[in-house]
Amino acid sequence: MSEVKLAAETRTEFGKGAARRIRRDNKVPVVLYGHGTEPVHLTLPGHDLSLALRTPNVLISLDIDGKTNELAIPKAVQRDAIKGFLEHVDLLLVKRGEKVTVEVPVHAEGELAPGGNLLEHVLNTLPVEAEATHIPEAVTVSVEGLEAGASVLAKDIALPNGVTLAVEEDAVVLQVLQAQAEEAVEGEEAAEGTEAAEA
């Protein structure tokens, strides 16, 4: 997994006005918490943080005021609903060697069996427990040749060494649905169109 180093500054101003001023300077207000310590309020460079957050569960090495270094992973990210810029980020303090529970994206690869069936992601992310510095960026599942009615369970997914499931083994992650429902809707629409034309 990637580790990104970011320069962080402690902040003493709080509230919406202070947050707006921070964002005007192309920075993001951040709270670092965990390990039973008092939350630490920081600002991080907006552009660099946005790039880092493109990687799920990215490990962030924080250089705080040039004095201390801490490791953290993103816990909650708030973005502007319209423009999409970062408004606020919560970071969770972690230590090397420590196990953490996170959710990693599930990627499907391969072609389903012929027949126009649909692949449903019951879980878009898979809860796993991993060492903080070895969190997988994603897990990949082959759906090659799967037919309607087939399911992929959590226990069917190959995980990297040292990574374990943090969800029931029999939890359904992916399932293949028959495409009949879609065809039935199209048939109904065609019938309605015919009736309208006749009328």
PDB file of C-alpha atoms in Angstrom:
ATOM      1  CA  MET A   1       0.000   0.000   0.000  1.00  0.00           C
ATOM      2  CA  SER A   2       1.095   3.587  -0.517  1.00  0.00           C
ATOM      3  CA  GLU A   3       2.506   5.799   2.197  1.00  0.00           C
ATOM      4  CA  VAL A   4       2.240   9.541   1.598  1.00  0.00           C
ATOM      5  CA  LYS A   5       4.144  12.162   3.568  1.00  0.00           C
ATOM      6  CA  LEU A   6       2.311  15.414   4.264  1.00  0.00           C
ATOM      7  CA  ALA A   7       3.343  18.504   6.192  1.00  0.00           C
ATOM      8  CA  ALA A   8       0.751  19.324   8.856  1.00  0.00           C
ATOM      9  CA  GLU A   9       0.262  22.446  10.952  1.00  0.00           C
ATOM     10  CA  THR A  10      -1.563  22.545  14.277  1.00  0.00           C
ATOM     11  CA  ARG A  11      -4.488  24.955  14.331  1.00  0.00           C
ATOM     12  CA  THR A  12      -6.009  26.925  17.166  1.00  0.00           C
ATOM     13  CA  GLU A  13      -8.904  28.566  15.317  1.00  0.00           C
ATOM     14  CA  PHE A  14     -12.200  26.715  15.119  1.00  0.00           C
ATOM     15  CA  GLY A  15     -15.701  27.247  13.741  1.00  0.00           C
ATOM     16  CA  LYS A  16     -17.108  27.844  10.266  1.00  0.00           C
ATOM     17  CA  GLY A  17     -15.352  31.182   9.739  1.00  0.00           C
ATOM     18  CA  ALA A  18     -11.956  29.702  10.572  1.00  0.00           C
ATOM     19  CA  ALA A  19     -12.648  26.680   8.323  1.00  0.00           C
ATOM     20  CA  ARG A  20     -13.536  29.004   5.421  1.00  0.00           C
ATOM     21  CA  ARG A  21     -10.299  30.962   5.890  1.00  0.00           C
ATOM     22  CA  ILE A  22      -8.307  27.697   5.930  1.00  0.00           C
ATOM     23  CA  ARG A  23      -9.958  26.526   2.691  1.00  0.00           C
ATOM     24  CA  ARG A  24      -9.327  29.926   1.050  1.00  0.00           C
ATOM     25  CA  ASP A  25      -5.622  29.256   1.637  1.00  0.00           C
ATOM     26  CA  ASN A  26      -6.023  25.929  -0.241  1.00  0.00           C
ATOM     27  CA  LYS A  27      -5.734  23.960   2.980  1.00  0.00           C
ATOM     28  CA  VAL A  28      -8.096  21.524   4.694  1.00  0.00           C
ATOM     29  CA  PRO A  29      -9.089  21.394   8.384  1.00  0.00           C
ATOM     30  CA  VAL A  30      -8.317  17.952   9.788  1.00  0.00           C
ATOM     31  CA  VAL A  31      -8.818  16.213  13.136  1.00  0.00           C
ATOM     32  CA  LEU A  32      -6.418  13.437  14.183  1.00  0.00           C
ATOM     33  CA  TYR A  33      -7.678  11.104  16.895  1.00  0.00           C
ATOM     34  CA  GLY A  34      -7.197   7.613  18.303  1.00  0.00           C
ATOM     35  CA  HIS A  35      -5.310   5.609  20.931  1.00  0.00           C
ATOM     36  CA  GLY A  36      -7.252   7.359  23.694  1.00  0.00           C
ATOM     37  CA  THR A  37      -5.413  10.631  23.078  1.00  0.00           C
ATOM     38  CA  GLU A  38      -6.978  14.074  22.881  1.00  0.00           C
ATOM     39  CA  PRO A  39      -7.986  14.969  19.298  1.00  0.00           C
ATOM     40  CA  VAL A  40      -5.351  17.060  17.512  1.00  0.00           C
ATOM     41  CA  HIS A  41      -6.633  19.795  15.183  1.00  0.00           C
ATOM     42  CA  LEU A  42      -4.491  20.255  12.073  1.00  0.00           C
ATOM     43  CA  THR A  43      -4.450  21.806   8.621  1.00  0.00           C
ATOM     44  CA  LEU A  44      -3.100  19.920   5.614  1.00  0.00           C
ATOM     45  CA  PRO A  45      -2.327  21.123   2.065  1.00  0.00           C
ATOM     46  CA  GLY A  46      -5.549  20.680   0.079  1.00  0.00           C
ATOM     47  CA  HIS A  47      -4.119  19.570  -3.272  1.00  0.00           C
ATOM     48  CA  ASP A  48      -1.688  17.046  -1.763  1.00  0.00           C
ATOM     49  CA  LEU A  49      -4.375  15.635   0.539  1.00  0.00           C
ATOM     50  CA  SER A  50      -6.838  15.277  -2.386  1.00  0.00           C
ATOM     51  CA  LEU A  51      -4.235  13.323  -4.366  1.00  0.00           C
ATOM     52  CA  ALA A  52      -3.490  11.094  -1.365  1.00  0.00           C
ATOM     53  CA  LEU A  53      -7.177  10.310  -0.782  1.00  0.00           C
ATOM     54  CA  ARG A  54      -7.529   8.892  -4.290  1.00  0.00           C
ATOM     55  CA  THR A  55      -5.973   5.733  -2.822  1.00  0.00           C
ATOM     56  CA  PRO A  56      -8.425   3.920  -0.505  1.00  0.00           C
ATOM     57  CA  ASN A  57      -7.121   3.552   3.072  1.00  0.00           C
ATOM     58  CA  VAL A  58      -3.954   5.468   2.183  1.00  0.00           C
ATOM     59  CA  LEU A  59      -1.341   5.549   4.947  1.00  0.00           C
ATOM     60  CA  ILE A  60      -0.464   9.164   5.700  1.00  0.00           C
ATOM     61  CA  SER A  61       2.782  10.082   7.408  1.00  0.00           C
ATOM     62  CA  LEU A  62       2.199  13.425   9.126  1.00  0.00           C
ATOM     63  CA  ASP A  63       5.078  15.798   9.777  1.00  0.00           C
ATOM     64  CA  ILE A  64       3.418  17.989  12.427  1.00  0.00           C
ATOM     65  CA  ASP A  65       4.965  21.464  12.687  1.00  0.00           C
ATOM     66  CA  GLY A  66       8.311  19.928  11.767  1.00  0.00           C
ATOM     67  CA  LYS A  67       8.515  18.487  15.298  1.00  0.00           C
ATOM     68  CA  THR A  68       6.645  15.184  15.482  1.00  0.00           C
ATOM     69  CA  ASN A  69       5.723  12.418  13.069  1.00  0.00           C
ATOM     70  CA  GLU A  70       2.539  10.368  13.241  1.00  0.00           C
ATOM     71  CA  LEU A  71       0.947   7.722  11.017  1.00  0.00           C
ATOM     72  CA  ALA A  72      -2.749   7.921  10.189  1.00  0.00           C
ATOM     73  CA  ILE A  73      -5.407   6.530   7.870  1.00  0.00           C
ATOM     74  CA  PRO A  74      -8.516   8.401   6.647  1.00  0.00           C
ATOM     75  CA  LYS A  75     -11.625   7.667   8.708  1.00  0.00           C
ATOM     76  CA  ALA A  76     -14.191  10.188   7.428  1.00  0.00           C
ATOM     77  CA  VAL A  77     -14.045  12.571   4.460  1.00  0.00           C
ATOM     78  CA  GLN A  78     -16.491  15.439   3.944  1.00  0.00           C
ATOM     79  CA  ARG A  79     -16.705  17.034   0.502  1.00  0.00           C
ATOM     80  CA  ASP A  80     -18.729  19.939  -0.825  1.00  0.00           C
ATOM     81  CA  ALA A  81     -21.879  18.383  -2.305  1.00  0.00           C
ATOM     82  CA  ILE A  82     -21.754  20.527  -5.455  1.00  0.00           C
ATOM     83  CA  LYS A  83     -18.126  21.377  -6.178  1.00  0.00           C
ATOM     84  CA  GLY A  84     -16.589  18.284  -4.606  1.00  0.00           C
ATOM     85  CA  PHE A  85     -13.711  20.031  -2.817  1.00  0.00           C
ATOM     86  CA  LEU A  86     -12.569  18.730   0.580  1.00  0.00           C
ATOM     87  CA  GLU A  87     -14.328  20.416   3.502  1.00  0.00           C
ATOM     88  CA  HIS A  88     -13.044  18.374   6.436  1.00  0.00           C
ATOM     89  CA  VAL A  89     -11.208  15.099   7.072  1.00  0.00           C
ATOM     90  CA  ASP A  90     -10.985  12.887  10.167  1.00  0.00           C
ATOM     91  CA  LEU A  91      -7.789  10.861  10.447  1.00  0.00           C
ATOM     92  CA  LEU A  92      -7.262   7.839  12.693  1.00  0.00           C
ATOM     93  CA  LEU A  93      -3.919   7.549  14.457  1.00  0.00           C
ATOM     94  CA  VAL A  94      -2.223   4.182  13.846  1.00  0.00           C
ATOM     95  CA  LYS A  95       1.048   2.530  14.831  1.00  0.00           C
ATOM     96  CA  ARG A  96       3.300   0.266  12.770  1.00  0.00           C
ATOM     97  CA  GLY A  97       2.453  -3.361  13.554  1.00  0.00           C
ATOM     98  CA  GLU A  98      -1.015  -2.467  14.828  1.00  0.00           C
ATOM     99  CA  LYS A  99      -4.064  -4.276  13.408  1.00  0.00           C
ATOM    100  CA  VAL A 100      -6.890  -2.086  12.139  1.00  0.00           C
ATOM    101  CA  THR A 101     -10.324  -2.864  10.690  1.00  0.00           C
ATOM    102  CA  VAL A 102     -11.023  -1.133   7.383  1.00  0.00           C
ATOM    103  CA  GLU A 103     -13.196  -1.554   4.306  1.00  0.00           C
ATOM    104  CA  VAL A 104     -11.438  -2.221   1.012  1.00  0.00           C
ATOM    105  CA  PRO A 105     -13.052  -1.852  -2.433  1.00  0.00           C
ATOM    106  CA  VAL A 106     -14.150  -5.015  -4.257  1.00  0.00           C
ATOM    107  CA  HIS A 107     -13.206  -5.189  -7.958  1.00  0.00           C
ATOM    108  CA  ALA A 108     -14.778  -7.803 -10.239  1.00  0.00           C
ATOM    109  CA  GLU A 109     -12.956  -9.071 -13.315  1.00  0.00           C
ATOM    110  CA  GLY A 110     -13.891 -11.477 -16.092  1.00  0.00           C
ATOM    111  CA  GLU A 111     -16.988 -12.111 -18.214  1.00  0.00           C
ATOM    112  CA  LEU A 112     -20.201 -13.698 -16.955  1.00  0.00           C
ATOM    113  CA  ALA A 113     -21.606 -16.720 -18.788  1.00  0.00           C
ATOM    114  CA  PRO A 114     -23.476 -15.726 -21.984  1.00  0.00           C
ATOM    115  CA  GLY A 115     -27.116 -14.705 -21.532  1.00  0.00           C
ATOM    116  CA  GLY A 116     -27.085 -11.024 -20.680  1.00  0.00           C
ATOM    117  CA  ASN A 117     -27.201 -11.627 -16.918  1.00  0.00           C
ATOM    118  CA  LEU A 118     -26.422  -8.832 -14.477  1.00  0.00           C
ATOM    119  CA  LEU A 119     -23.729  -8.698 -11.781  1.00  0.00           C
ATOM    120  CA  GLU A 120     -24.922  -7.148  -8.521  1.00  0.00           C
ATOM    121  CA  HIS A 121     -22.435  -5.820  -5.965  1.00  0.00           C
ATOM    122  CA  VAL A 122     -24.147  -6.660  -2.677  1.00  0.00           C
ATOM    123  CA  LEU A 123     -21.043  -5.314  -0.914  1.00  0.00           C
ATOM    124  CA  ASN A 124     -19.016  -2.630  -2.707  1.00  0.00           C
ATOM    125  CA  THR A 125     -16.382  -2.850   0.026  1.00  0.00           C
ATOM    126  CA  LEU A 126     -15.175  -5.785   2.103  1.00  0.00           C
ATOM    127  CA  PRO A 127     -14.493  -5.300   5.839  1.00  0.00           C
ATOM    128  CA  VAL A 128     -11.072  -6.744   6.692  1.00  0.00           C
ATOM    129  CA  GLU A 129      -8.523  -6.629   9.489  1.00  0.00           C
ATOM    130  CA  ALA A 130      -4.957  -5.849   8.455  1.00  0.00           C
ATOM    131  CA  GLU A 131      -1.715  -4.488   9.805  1.00  0.00           C
ATOM    132  CA  ALA A 132      -1.861  -0.690   9.548  1.00  0.00           C
ATOM    133  CA  THR A 133       1.068  -0.441   7.131  1.00  0.00           C
ATOM    134  CA  HIS A 134      -0.107  -3.357   4.938  1.00  0.00           C
ATOM    135  CA  ILE A 135      -3.727  -2.544   4.118  1.00  0.00           C
ATOM    136  CA  PRO A 136      -4.615  -3.793   0.612  1.00  0.00           C
ATOM    137  CA  GLU A 137      -5.845  -1.064  -1.749  1.00  0.00           C
ATOM    138  CA  ALA A 138      -8.556  -3.415  -3.076  1.00  0.00           C
ATOM    139  CA  VAL A 139      -9.492  -7.073  -3.477  1.00  0.00           C
ATOM    140  CA  THR A 140     -10.136  -8.573  -6.912  1.00  0.00           C
ATOM    141  CA  VAL A 141     -12.700 -11.293  -7.594  1.00  0.00           C
ATOM    142  CA  SER A 142     -13.001 -13.331 -10.788  1.00  0.00           C
ATOM    143  CA  VAL A 143     -16.575 -13.697 -12.066  1.00  0.00           C
ATOM    144  CA  GLU A 144     -15.473 -15.503 -15.229  1.00  0.00           C
ATOM    145  CA  GLY A 145     -18.214 -17.830 -16.497  1.00  0.00           C
ATOM    146  CA  LEU A 146     -20.579 -17.353 -13.542  1.00  0.00           C
ATOM    147  CA  GLU A 147     -24.219 -18.069 -14.386  1.00  0.00           C
ATOM    148  CA  ALA A 148     -27.495 -16.648 -13.076  1.00  0.00           C
ATOM    149  CA  GLY A 149     -28.048 -17.566  -9.437  1.00  0.00           C
ATOM    150  CA  ALA A 150     -24.332 -17.815  -8.646  1.00  0.00           C
ATOM    151  CA  SER A 151     -22.974 -15.921  -5.640  1.00  0.00           C
ATOM    152  CA  VAL A 152     -19.511 -14.996  -4.417  1.00  0.00           C
ATOM    153  CA  LEU A 153     -19.221 -15.195  -0.622  1.00  0.00           C
ATOM    154  CA  ALA A 154     -16.736 -13.356   1.560  1.00  0.00           C
ATOM    155  CA  LYS A 155     -14.891 -16.637   2.270  1.00  0.00           C
ATOM    156  CA  ASP A 156     -14.421 -17.188  -1.491  1.00  0.00           C
ATOM    157  CA  ILE A 157     -12.250 -14.085  -1.835  1.00  0.00           C
ATOM    158  CA  ALA A 158      -8.479 -14.590  -1.741  1.00  0.00           C
ATOM    159  CA  LEU A 159      -6.889 -12.180   0.724  1.00  0.00           C
ATOM    160  CA  PRO A 160      -3.212 -11.175   0.968  1.00  0.00           C
ATOM    161  CA  ASN A 161      -1.097 -12.711   3.735  1.00  0.00           C
ATOM    162  CA  GLY A 162      -1.834 -11.193   7.127  1.00  0.00           C
ATOM    163  CA  VAL A 163      -5.280  -9.929   6.082  1.00  0.00           C
ATOM    164  CA  THR A 164      -8.391 -11.549   7.590  1.00  0.00           C
ATOM    165  CA  LEU A 165     -12.127 -11.075   7.117  1.00  0.00           C
ATOM    166  CA  ALA A 166     -13.963  -8.741   9.497  1.00  0.00           C
ATOM    167  CA  VAL A 167     -17.370  -9.923   8.257  1.00  0.00           C
ATOM    168  CA  GLU A 168     -19.282 -13.214   8.345  1.00  0.00           C
ATOM    169  CA  GLU A 169     -17.676 -15.789   6.029  1.00  0.00           C
ATOM    170  CA  ASP A 170     -21.049 -16.525   4.401  1.00  0.00           C
ATOM    171  CA  ALA A 171     -21.816 -12.848   3.663  1.00  0.00           C
ATOM    172  CA  VAL A 172     -22.772 -12.453  -0.015  1.00  0.00           C
ATOM    173  CA  VAL A 173     -20.427 -10.047  -1.786  1.00  0.00           C
ATOM    174  CA  LEU A 174     -21.482 -10.488  -5.426  1.00  0.00           C
ATOM    175  CA  GLN A 175     -24.386 -12.268  -7.069  1.00  0.00           C
ATOM    176  CA  VAL A 176     -25.474 -12.898 -10.644  1.00  0.00           C
ATOM    177  CA  LEU A 177     -29.056 -11.946 -11.496  1.00  0.00           C
ATOM    178  CA  GLN A 178     -31.113 -13.129 -14.438  1.00  0.00           C
ATOM    179  CA  ALA A 179     -31.774 -10.470 -17.040  1.00  0.00           C
ATOM    180  CA  GLN A 180     -35.444 -11.526 -17.429  1.00  0.00           C
ATOM    181  CA  ALA A 181     -36.764  -8.694 -15.277  1.00  0.00           C
ATOM    182  CA  GLU A 182     -35.272  -6.146 -17.663  1.00  0.00           C
ATOM    183  CA  GLU A 183     -36.672  -7.978 -20.693  1.00  0.00           C
ATOM    184  CA  ALA A 184     -40.107  -8.127 -19.060  1.00  0.00           C
ATOM    185  CA  VAL A 185     -40.100  -4.360 -18.500  1.00  0.00           C
ATOM    186  CA  GLU A 186     -39.101  -3.775 -22.130  1.00  0.00           C
ATOM    187  CA  GLY A 187     -41.945  -6.118 -23.222  1.00  0.00           C
ATOM    188  CA  GLU A 188     -44.468  -4.213 -21.124  1.00  0.00           C
ATOM    189  CA  GLU A 189     -43.299  -0.898 -22.570  1.00  0.00           C
ATOM    190  CA  ALA A 190     -43.624  -2.284 -26.107  1.00  0.00           C
ATOM    191  CA  ALA A 191     -47.144  -3.527 -25.346  1.00  0.00           C
ATOM    192  CA  GLU A 192     -48.112  -0.140 -23.915  1.00  0.00           C
ATOM    193  CA  GLY A 193     -46.730   1.539 -27.041  1.00  0.00           C
ATOM    194  CA  THR A 194     -48.811  -0.770 -29.270  1.00  0.00           C
ATOM    195  CA  GLU A 195     -51.978  -0.087 -27.261  1.00  0.00           C
ATOM    196  CA  ALA A 196     -51.344   3.679 -27.466  1.00  0.00           C
ATOM    197  CA  ALA A 197     -50.841   3.413 -31.250  1.00  0.00           C
ATOM    198  CA  GLU A 198     -54.055   1.416 -31.658  1.00  0.00           C
ATOM    199  CA  ALA A 199     -55.984   3.938 -29.556  1.00  0.00           C
TER     200      ALA A 199
END
